[in-house]
PDB file of C-alpha atoms and ligand atoms in Angstrom:
ATOM      1  CA  MET Y   1      -0.135   0.033   0.024  1.00 38.00           C
ATOM      2  CA  ARG Y   2       1.308   3.439  -0.716  1.00 41.00           C
ATOM      3  CA  ASP Y   3       2.294   5.359   1.967  1.00 47.00           C
ATOM      4  CA  HIS Y   4       0.425   8.792   1.851  1.00 47.00           C
ATOM      5  CA  ARG Y   5       2.550  10.738   4.097  1.00 55.00           C
ATOM      6  CA  ALA Y   6       4.802  13.069   2.105  1.00 59.00           C
ATOM      7  CA  SER Y   7       8.394  12.681   2.970  1.00 83.00           C
ATOM      8  CA  GLN Y   8       9.944  14.824   5.452  1.00 87.00           C
ATOM      9  CA  ALA Y   9      13.584  15.982   6.242  1.00 91.00           C
ATOM     10  CA  SER Y  10      14.630  15.636   9.683  1.00 93.00           C
ATOM     11  CA  HIS Y  11      16.908  18.113  11.402  1.00 92.00           C
ATOM     12  CA  ARG Y  12      18.461  17.890  14.622  1.00 94.00           C
ATOM     13  CA  VAL Y  13      19.387  21.139  16.506  1.00 93.00           C
ATOM     14  CA  GLY Y  14      20.596  20.579  19.985  1.00 89.00           C
ATOM     15  CA  ARG Y  15      18.300  17.886  21.729  1.00 87.00           C
ATOM     16  CA  THR Y  16      15.525  18.833  19.333  1.00 93.00           C
ATOM     17  CA  THR Y  17      14.429  17.105  16.310  1.00 96.00           C
ATOM     18  CA  TRP Y  18      12.682  19.040  13.612  1.00 97.00           C
ATOM     19  CA  HIS Y  19      10.974  18.020  10.472  1.00 95.00           C
ATOM     20  CA  ALA Y  20      10.303  19.461   7.494  1.00 92.00           C
ATOM     21  CA  PRO Y  21       8.179  18.397   4.434  1.00 90.00           C
ATOM     22  CA  VAL Y  22      10.164  17.885   1.134  1.00 89.00           C
ATOM     23  CA  ASP Y  23       7.680  17.692  -1.366  1.00 87.00           C
ATOM     24  CA  ARG Y  24       5.465  20.394  -0.473  1.00 88.00           C
ATOM     25  CA  PRO Y  25       5.273  23.619   1.453  1.00 90.00           C
ATOM     26  CA  GLY Y  26       4.530  22.845   4.787  1.00 95.00           C
ATOM     27  CA  PRO Y  27       5.718  23.634   8.469  1.00 97.00           C
ATOM     28  CA  LEU Y  28       8.691  23.163  10.659  1.00 97.00           C
ATOM     29  CA  ALA Y  29       7.580  20.854  13.279  1.00 98.00           C
ATOM     30  CA  SER Y  30       9.271  19.730  16.490  1.00 98.00           C
ATOM     31  CA  ILE Y  31       6.727  17.308  18.378  1.00 97.00           C
ATOM     32  CA  SER Y  32       7.866  15.958  21.811  1.00 95.00           C
ATOM     33  CA  GLU Y  33       7.649  11.986  21.687  1.00 92.00           C
ATOM     34  CA  THR Y  34       6.636  12.005  25.533  1.00 92.00           C
ATOM     35  CA  ALA Y  35       3.971  14.329  25.145  1.00 92.00           C
ATOM     36  CA  SER Y  36       2.331  12.364  21.700  1.00 89.00           C
ATOM     37  CA  ARG Y  37       2.317   9.005  24.266  1.00 92.00           C
ATOM     38  CA  SER Y  38       1.045  11.163  27.411  1.00 93.00           C
ATOM     39  CA  GLY Y  39      -2.802  10.733  26.793  1.00 94.00           C
ATOM     40  CA  ALA Y  40      -3.385  14.236  27.966  1.00 97.00           C
ATOM     41  CA  LYS Y  41      -6.953  15.828  26.612  1.00 97.00           C
ATOM     42  CA  HIS Y  42      -6.124  19.254  26.461  1.00 98.00           C
ATOM     43  CA  ALA Y  43      -3.502  21.926  25.087  1.00 98.00           C
ATOM     44  CA  LEU Y  44      -2.979  25.452  25.410  1.00 98.00           C
ATOM     45  CA  VAL Y  45      -2.134  26.277  21.850  1.00 99.00           C
ATOM     46  CA  CYS Y  46      -0.355  29.807  21.828  1.00 98.00           C
ATOM     47  CA  ASP Y  47       1.085  31.828  19.157  1.00 98.00           C
ATOM     48  CA  ARG Y  48       4.781  32.950  19.962  1.00 98.00           C
ATOM     49  CA  ASP Y  49       5.624  36.598  19.278  1.00 98.00           C
ATOM     50  CA  GLY Y  50       3.622  38.879  21.153  1.00 98.00           C
ATOM     51  CA  VAL Y  51       2.296  36.043  23.744  1.00 98.00           C
ATOM     52  CA  ILE Y  52       5.209  34.191  25.017  1.00 98.00           C
ATOM     53  CA  VAL Y  53       7.827  36.504  24.006  1.00 98.00           C
ATOM     54  CA  GLU Y  54       7.949  40.098  23.285  1.00 98.00           C
ATOM     55  CA  ASN Y  55       7.121  41.290  19.943  1.00 97.00           C
ATOM     56  CA  ARG Y  56       9.431  42.607  17.817  1.00 95.00           C
ATOM     57  CA  ARG Y  57       8.650  44.813  14.296  1.00 91.00           C
ATOM     58  CA  GLY Y  58      11.623  43.841  12.734  1.00 91.00           C
ATOM     59  CA  TYR Y  59      11.135  39.899  13.305  1.00 96.00           C
ATOM     60  CA  ILE Y  60      13.044  38.047  15.726  1.00 96.00           C
ATOM     61  CA  LEU Y  61      16.251  37.362  14.314  1.00 97.00           C
ATOM     62  CA  ARG Y  62      18.643  36.664  17.062  1.00 97.00           C
ATOM     63  CA  PRO Y  63      18.888  34.921  20.328  1.00 96.00           C
ATOM     64  CA  ARG Y  64      18.757  38.304  22.213  1.00 97.00           C
ATOM     65  CA  HIS Y  65      15.518  39.052  20.428  1.00 97.00           C
ATOM     66  CA  LEU Y  66      14.030  36.286  22.283  1.00 98.00           C
ATOM     67  CA  ARG Y  67      12.539  38.498  25.524  1.00 98.00           C
ATOM     68  CA  LEU Y  68       9.917  36.383  27.629  1.00 98.00           C
ATOM     69  CA  LEU Y  69       6.884  38.667  28.335  1.00 98.00           C
ATOM     70  CA  PRO Y  70       6.054  39.025  32.177  1.00 96.00           C
ATOM     71  CA  GLY Y  71       3.621  36.716  33.218  1.00 96.00           C
ATOM     72  CA  ALA Y  72       4.298  34.147  30.011  1.00 98.00           C
ATOM     73  CA  VAL Y  73       6.242  31.327  32.162  1.00 98.00           C
ATOM     74  CA  GLY Y  74       3.537  31.761  35.003  1.00 98.00           C
ATOM     75  CA  ALA Y  75       1.161  30.801  32.209  1.00 98.00           C
ATOM     76  CA  LEU Y  76       2.573  27.948  30.800  1.00 98.00           C
ATOM     77  CA  ARG Y  77       2.882  26.062  34.109  1.00 98.00           C
ATOM     78  CA  LEU Y  78      -0.491  26.998  34.865  1.00 98.00           C
ATOM     79  CA  ALA Y  79      -1.719  25.131  32.124  1.00 98.00           C
ATOM     80  CA  ARG Y  80       1.080  22.194  32.606  1.00 98.00           C
ATOM     81  CA  ALA Y  81       0.140  21.312  36.515  1.00 98.00           C
ATOM     82  CA  PHE Y  82      -3.518  21.317  35.299  1.00 98.00           C
ATOM     83  CA  GLY Y  83      -1.899  18.442  32.651  1.00 98.00           C
ATOM     84  CA  ALA Y  84      -2.483  20.346  29.707  1.00 98.00           C
ATOM     85  CA  LEU Y  85       0.071  20.277  26.810  1.00 98.00           C
ATOM     86  CA  ILE Y  86       1.596  23.028  25.253  1.00 98.00           C
ATOM     87  CA  VAL Y  87       1.516  23.696  21.994  1.00 98.00           C
ATOM     88  CA  ILE Y  88       3.137  26.502  19.790  1.00 98.00           C
ATOM     89  CA  VAL Y  89       2.549  27.928  16.285  1.00 98.00           C
ATOM     90  CA  SER Y  90       4.255  30.630  14.804  1.00 98.00           C
ATOM     91  CA  ASN Y  91       4.329  32.424  11.564  1.00 98.00           C
ATOM     92  CA  GLN Y  92       7.827  33.071  10.962  1.00 98.00           C
ATOM     93  CA  ALA Y  93       7.580  35.013   7.554  1.00 97.00           C
ATOM     94  CA  ALA Y  94      11.469  36.266   8.159  1.00 97.00           C
ATOM     95  CA  VAL Y  95      12.325  32.914   6.444  1.00 97.00           C
ATOM     96  CA  GLY Y  96      10.294  33.434   3.434  1.00 96.00           C
ATOM     97  CA  HIS Y  97      11.360  36.945   3.583  1.00 96.00           C
ATOM     98  CA  GLY Y  98      14.950  35.957   3.429  1.00 97.00           C
ATOM     99  CA  LEU Y  99      15.929  37.644   6.681  1.00 97.00           C
ATOM    100  CA  LEU Y 100      16.405  33.914   8.389  1.00 97.00           C
ATOM    101  CA  SER Y 101      17.478  30.396   7.467  1.00 97.00           C
ATOM    102  CA  GLU Y 102      14.902  27.722   8.079  1.00 95.00           C
ATOM    103  CA  VAL Y 103      17.763  26.553  10.331  1.00 95.00           C
ATOM    104  CA  GLY Y 104      18.312  29.522  11.447  1.00 97.00           C
ATOM    105  CA  ALA Y 105      14.363  29.901  12.604  1.00 97.00           C
ATOM    106  CA  MET Y 106      14.726  26.098  14.114  1.00 97.00           C
ATOM    107  CA  ARG Y 107      18.079  27.289  16.054  1.00 97.00           C
ATOM    108  CA  LEU Y 108      16.044  30.107  17.403  1.00 98.00           C
ATOM    109  CA  HIS Y 109      13.124  28.377  18.434  1.00 98.00           C
ATOM    110  CA  THR Y 110      15.015  25.384  19.864  1.00 98.00           C
ATOM    111  CA  ARG Y 111      16.858  28.256  22.431  1.00 98.00           C
ATOM    112  CA  LEU Y 112      13.368  29.241  23.473  1.00 98.00           C
ATOM    113  CA  LEU Y 113      12.258  25.699  24.210  1.00 98.00           C
ATOM    114  CA  GLY Y 114      15.455  25.543  26.349  1.00 97.00           C
ATOM    115  CA  MET Y 115      14.706  28.933  28.150  1.00 98.00           C
ATOM    116  CA  LEU Y 116      11.464  27.522  29.078  1.00 98.00           C
ATOM    117  CA  MET Y 117      12.501  24.144  29.855  1.00 97.00           C
ATOM    118  CA  ARG Y 118      14.541  25.804  32.493  1.00 98.00           C
ATOM    119  CA  ARG Y 119      11.629  27.406  33.954  1.00 98.00           C
ATOM    120  CA  GLY Y 120       9.907  24.317  34.347  1.00 97.00           C
ATOM    121  CA  VAL Y 121       7.606  24.322  31.216  1.00 98.00           C
ATOM    122  CA  ASP Y 122       8.169  21.530  28.549  1.00 97.00           C
ATOM    123  CA  VAL Y 123       6.116  22.226  25.341  1.00 98.00           C
ATOM    124  CA  ALA Y 124       4.397  19.472  23.588  1.00 98.00           C
ATOM    125  CA  ALA Y 125       4.775  20.588  19.955  1.00 98.00           C
ATOM    126  CA  SER Y 126       6.037  23.497  18.071  1.00 98.00           C
ATOM    127  CA  PHE Y 127       5.099  24.457  14.318  1.00 98.00           C
ATOM    128  CA  LEU Y 128       6.616  27.349  12.530  1.00 98.00           C
ATOM    129  CA  CYS Y 129       5.447  28.562   8.798  1.00 98.00           C
ATOM    130  CA  PRO Y 130       8.675  29.709   7.175  1.00 97.00           C
ATOM    131  CA  HIS Y 131       6.886  30.905   4.209  1.00 97.00           C
ATOM    132  CA  ALA Y 132       5.990  34.305   3.005  1.00 96.00           C
ATOM    133  CA  PRO Y 133       2.146  35.420   2.114  1.00 94.00           C
ATOM    134  CA  ARG Y 134       2.754  35.128  -1.392  1.00 94.00           C
ATOM    135  CA  ASP Y 135       3.943  31.055  -1.186  1.00 93.00           C
ATOM    136  CA  ARG Y 136       0.154  30.588  -0.567  1.00 91.00           C
ATOM    137  CA  CYS Y 137       0.988  27.685   1.911  1.00 96.00           C
ATOM    138  CA  PRO Y 138      -1.273  25.848   3.721  1.00 96.00           C
ATOM    139  CA  CYS Y 139       0.135  26.672   6.981  1.00 98.00           C
ATOM    140  CA  ARG Y 140       0.460  30.389   7.414  1.00 98.00           C
ATOM    141  CA  LYS Y 141      -2.010  31.894   9.781  1.00 98.00           C
ATOM    142  CA  PRO Y 142      -4.854  32.315   9.293  1.00 98.00           C
ATOM    143  CA  ALA Y 143      -4.837  29.099   7.432  1.00 98.00           C
ATOM    144  CA  SER Y 144      -5.317  26.176   9.907  1.00 98.00           C
ATOM    145  CA  GLY Y 145      -2.391  23.543   8.745  1.00 97.00           C
ATOM    146  CA  MET Y 146      -0.421  23.951  11.551  1.00 98.00           C
ATOM    147  CA  ILE Y 147      -2.914  23.625  14.301  1.00 98.00           C
ATOM    148  CA  GLU Y 148      -4.644  20.766  12.394  1.00 98.00           C
ATOM    149  CA  GLU Y 149      -1.342  19.357  12.060  1.00 97.00           C
ATOM    150  CA  ALA Y 150      -0.562  19.578  15.808  1.00 98.00           C
ATOM    151  CA  LEU Y 151      -3.849  18.116  16.885  1.00 98.00           C
ATOM    152  CA  SER Y 152      -3.844  15.358  15.207  1.00 97.00           C
ATOM    153  CA  ALA Y 153       0.112  14.603  16.237  1.00 96.00           C
ATOM    154  CA  LEU Y 154      -0.831  14.699  19.696  1.00 97.00           C
ATOM    155  CA  ALA Y 155      -4.434  13.007  19.128  1.00 97.00           C
ATOM    156  CA  LEU Y 156      -6.410  16.475  20.849  1.00 98.00           C
ATOM    157  CA  LYS Y 157      -9.844  17.182  19.826  1.00 98.00           C
ATOM    158  CA  PRO Y 158     -10.274  20.937  19.111  1.00 98.00           C
ATOM    159  CA  ALA Y 159     -12.982  21.079  21.523  1.00 97.00           C
ATOM    160  CA  ASP Y 160     -10.519  20.644  24.401  1.00 98.00           C
ATOM    161  CA  CYS Y 161      -8.124  22.990  23.223  1.00 98.00           C
ATOM    162  CA  PHE Y 162      -7.782  26.786  23.581  1.00 98.00           C
ATOM    163  CA  LEU Y 163      -5.817  29.158  21.458  1.00 98.00           C
ATOM    164  CA  VAL Y 164      -4.353  32.638  22.423  1.00 98.00           C
ATOM    165  CA  GLY Y 165      -3.207  34.981  19.949  1.00 98.00           C
ATOM    166  CA  ASP Y 166      -2.228  38.570  20.125  1.00 98.00           C
ATOM    167  CA  ALA Y 167      -3.950  39.183  16.267  1.00 98.00           C
ATOM    168  CA  LEU Y 168      -6.762  38.677  14.314  1.00 97.00           C
ATOM    169  CA  THR Y 169      -4.859  35.806  11.897  1.00 97.00           C
ATOM    170  CA  ASP Y 170      -4.366  33.975  15.172  1.00 98.00           C
ATOM    171  CA  LEU Y 171      -7.887  33.917  16.100  1.00 97.00           C
ATOM    172  CA  MET Y 172      -9.245  33.128  12.404  1.00 97.00           C
ATOM    173  CA  ALA Y 173      -6.861  30.176  12.414  1.00 98.00           C
ATOM    174  CA  GLY Y 174      -8.249  29.029  15.640  1.00 98.00           C
ATOM    175  CA  ARG Y 175     -11.521  29.455  14.230  1.00 97.00           C
ATOM    176  CA  ALA Y 176     -10.938  27.711  10.992  1.00 98.00           C
ATOM    177  CA  ALA Y 177      -9.740  24.702  13.112  1.00 98.00           C
ATOM    178  CA  ASP Y 178     -12.889  25.002  15.533  1.00 98.00           C
ATOM    179  CA  LEU Y 179     -11.077  25.938  18.508  1.00 98.00           C
ATOM    180  CA  ARG Y 180     -11.898  28.300  20.957  1.00 97.00           C
ATOM    181  CA  SER Y 181     -10.055  31.453  20.826  1.00 97.00           C
ATOM    182  CA  GLY Y 182      -8.708  34.367  22.868  1.00 98.00           C
ATOM    183  CA  LEU Y 183      -6.976  37.715  22.188  1.00 98.00           C
ATOM    184  CA  VAL Y 184      -4.360  38.940  24.549  1.00 98.00           C
ATOM    185  CA  LEU Y 185      -3.601  42.675  24.743  1.00 98.00           C
ATOM    186  CA  THR Y 186       0.637  42.002  24.572  1.00 98.00           C
ATOM    187  CA  GLY Y 187       2.299  42.056  21.257  1.00 98.00           C
ATOM    188  CA  ARG Y 188       0.110  43.686  18.720  1.00 97.00           C
ATOM    189  CA  GLY Y 189      -3.006  42.956  20.398  1.00 97.00           C
ATOM    190  CA  HIS Y 190      -3.719  46.325  21.456  1.00 96.00           C
ATOM    191  CA  GLU Y 191      -3.549  47.602  17.598  1.00 96.00           C
ATOM    192  CA  GLN Y 192      -5.473  44.613  16.836  1.00 95.00           C
ATOM    193  CA  LEU Y 193      -8.190  44.805  19.188  1.00 94.00           C
ATOM    194  CA  ALA Y 194     -10.645  46.987  17.054  1.00 92.00           C
ATOM    195  CA  SER Y 195     -10.849  44.226  14.046  1.00 91.00           C
ATOM    196  CA  VAL Y 196     -11.692  41.715  16.460  1.00 90.00           C
ATOM    197  CA  SER Y 197     -15.120  40.472  16.855  1.00 85.00           C
ATOM    198  CA  GLU Y 198     -16.933  40.813  20.153  1.00 84.00           C
ATOM    199  CA  ASP Y 199     -17.219  37.015  20.613  1.00 85.00           C
ATOM    200  CA  HIS Y 200     -13.788  36.478  21.280  1.00 92.00           C
ATOM    201  CA  PRO Y 201     -12.627  36.911  24.820  1.00 96.00           C
ATOM    202  CA  VAL Y 202      -9.843  39.392  25.243  1.00 97.00           C
ATOM    203  CA  PHE Y 203      -7.164  38.667  28.045  1.00 98.00           C
ATOM    204  CA  ALA Y 204      -4.611  41.282  29.410  1.00 98.00           C
ATOM    205  CA  ASP Y 205      -1.885  38.459  28.665  1.00 98.00           C
ATOM    206  CA  LEU Y 206      -1.370  34.818  28.320  1.00 98.00           C
ATOM    207  CA  GLU Y 207      -1.577  34.360  32.260  1.00 98.00           C
ATOM    208  CA  ALA Y 208      -4.991  35.737  32.371  1.00 98.00           C
ATOM    209  CA  ALA Y 209      -5.774  33.480  29.310  1.00 98.00           C
ATOM    210  CA  ALA Y 210      -4.221  30.652  30.518  1.00 98.00           C
ATOM    211  CA  ARG Y 211      -6.289  30.938  33.884  1.00 98.00           C
ATOM    212  CA  PHE Y 212      -9.683  31.605  31.919  1.00 98.00           C
ATOM    213  CA  ALA Y 213      -9.057  28.151  29.525  1.00 98.00           C
ATOM    214  CA  VAL Y 214      -7.893  26.086  32.836  1.00 98.00           C
ATOM    215  CA  GLY Y 215     -11.223  27.758  34.676  1.00 97.00           C
ATOM    216  CA  LEU Y 216     -13.356  26.142  31.274  1.00 97.00           C
ATOM    217  CA  TRP Y 217     -11.638  23.019  31.050  1.00 97.00           C
ATOM    218  CA  THR Y 218     -12.121  22.928  35.002  1.00 95.00           C
ATOM    219  CA  SER Y 219     -15.788  23.588  34.804  1.00 92.00           C
ATOM    220  CA  ARG Y 220     -16.259  20.811  32.244  1.00 83.00           C
ATOM    221  CA  GLN Y 221     -15.168  18.053  34.505  1.00 76.00           C
ATOM    222  CA  VAL Y 222     -17.497  19.332  37.055  1.00 73.00           C
ATOM    223  CA  ASP Y 223     -20.344  19.325  34.636  1.00 70.00           C
ATOM    224  CA  GLY Y 224     -19.216  15.843  33.352  1.00 59.00           C
ATOM    225  CA  PRO Y 225     -18.479  15.042  29.844  1.00 53.00           C
ATOM    226  CA  VAL Y 226     -19.443  17.980  27.326  1.00 47.00           C
TER     227      VAL Y 226
HETATM  228 MG1  LIG Q   1       2.082  37.401  17.610  1.00 88.90          MG
HETATM  229 ZN1  LIG Q   2       3.506  27.897   5.677  1.00 88.90          ZN
END
């Protein structure tokens, strides 16, 4: 029988293995083996720039540009303490625009994973879209490709996940993948607020968003399966 999976190239960066499809446009992906076997039911699906780390207008291109937002680590710890997985889905158009190589983007993100790990946060899966808008790839948000691949890799249901982003395109991607989503006012959040419809909750930061998501999941457990 034919293998329908596209062939993938693997890149080892430190202790992290990255995969990239070679015969079609797709995201760079790093998925924790332990997380995919954990049987966890919930996930906090986070945009990266402007949500976990400070947004940077000229793109995040160097390690020194990776600055954790206040409260971000606490937020991710809260979700992990509940048993939810952390998933990061990030457009990295700097690659598509030639400002950063694919390997450079993987290295930078791996560095962030190390920063989080040293603070007690293990990330279950990271997906980076290395394309520019003109590439018309299925992964660049507002498309839902990265979210769908992440959920499938971790055997998660959209209804059990909550997406947090600082841009309308994040929320659109979440909606396209049937996830509940909320906007944070960090990063580009303030300037995006006017374009976000009222049915999305708005949070000061990732910490408030994580508290909301955990509250939602806890109340569902009390109410029984929904
Ligand atoms: Mg962002
Ligand atoms: Zn893409």
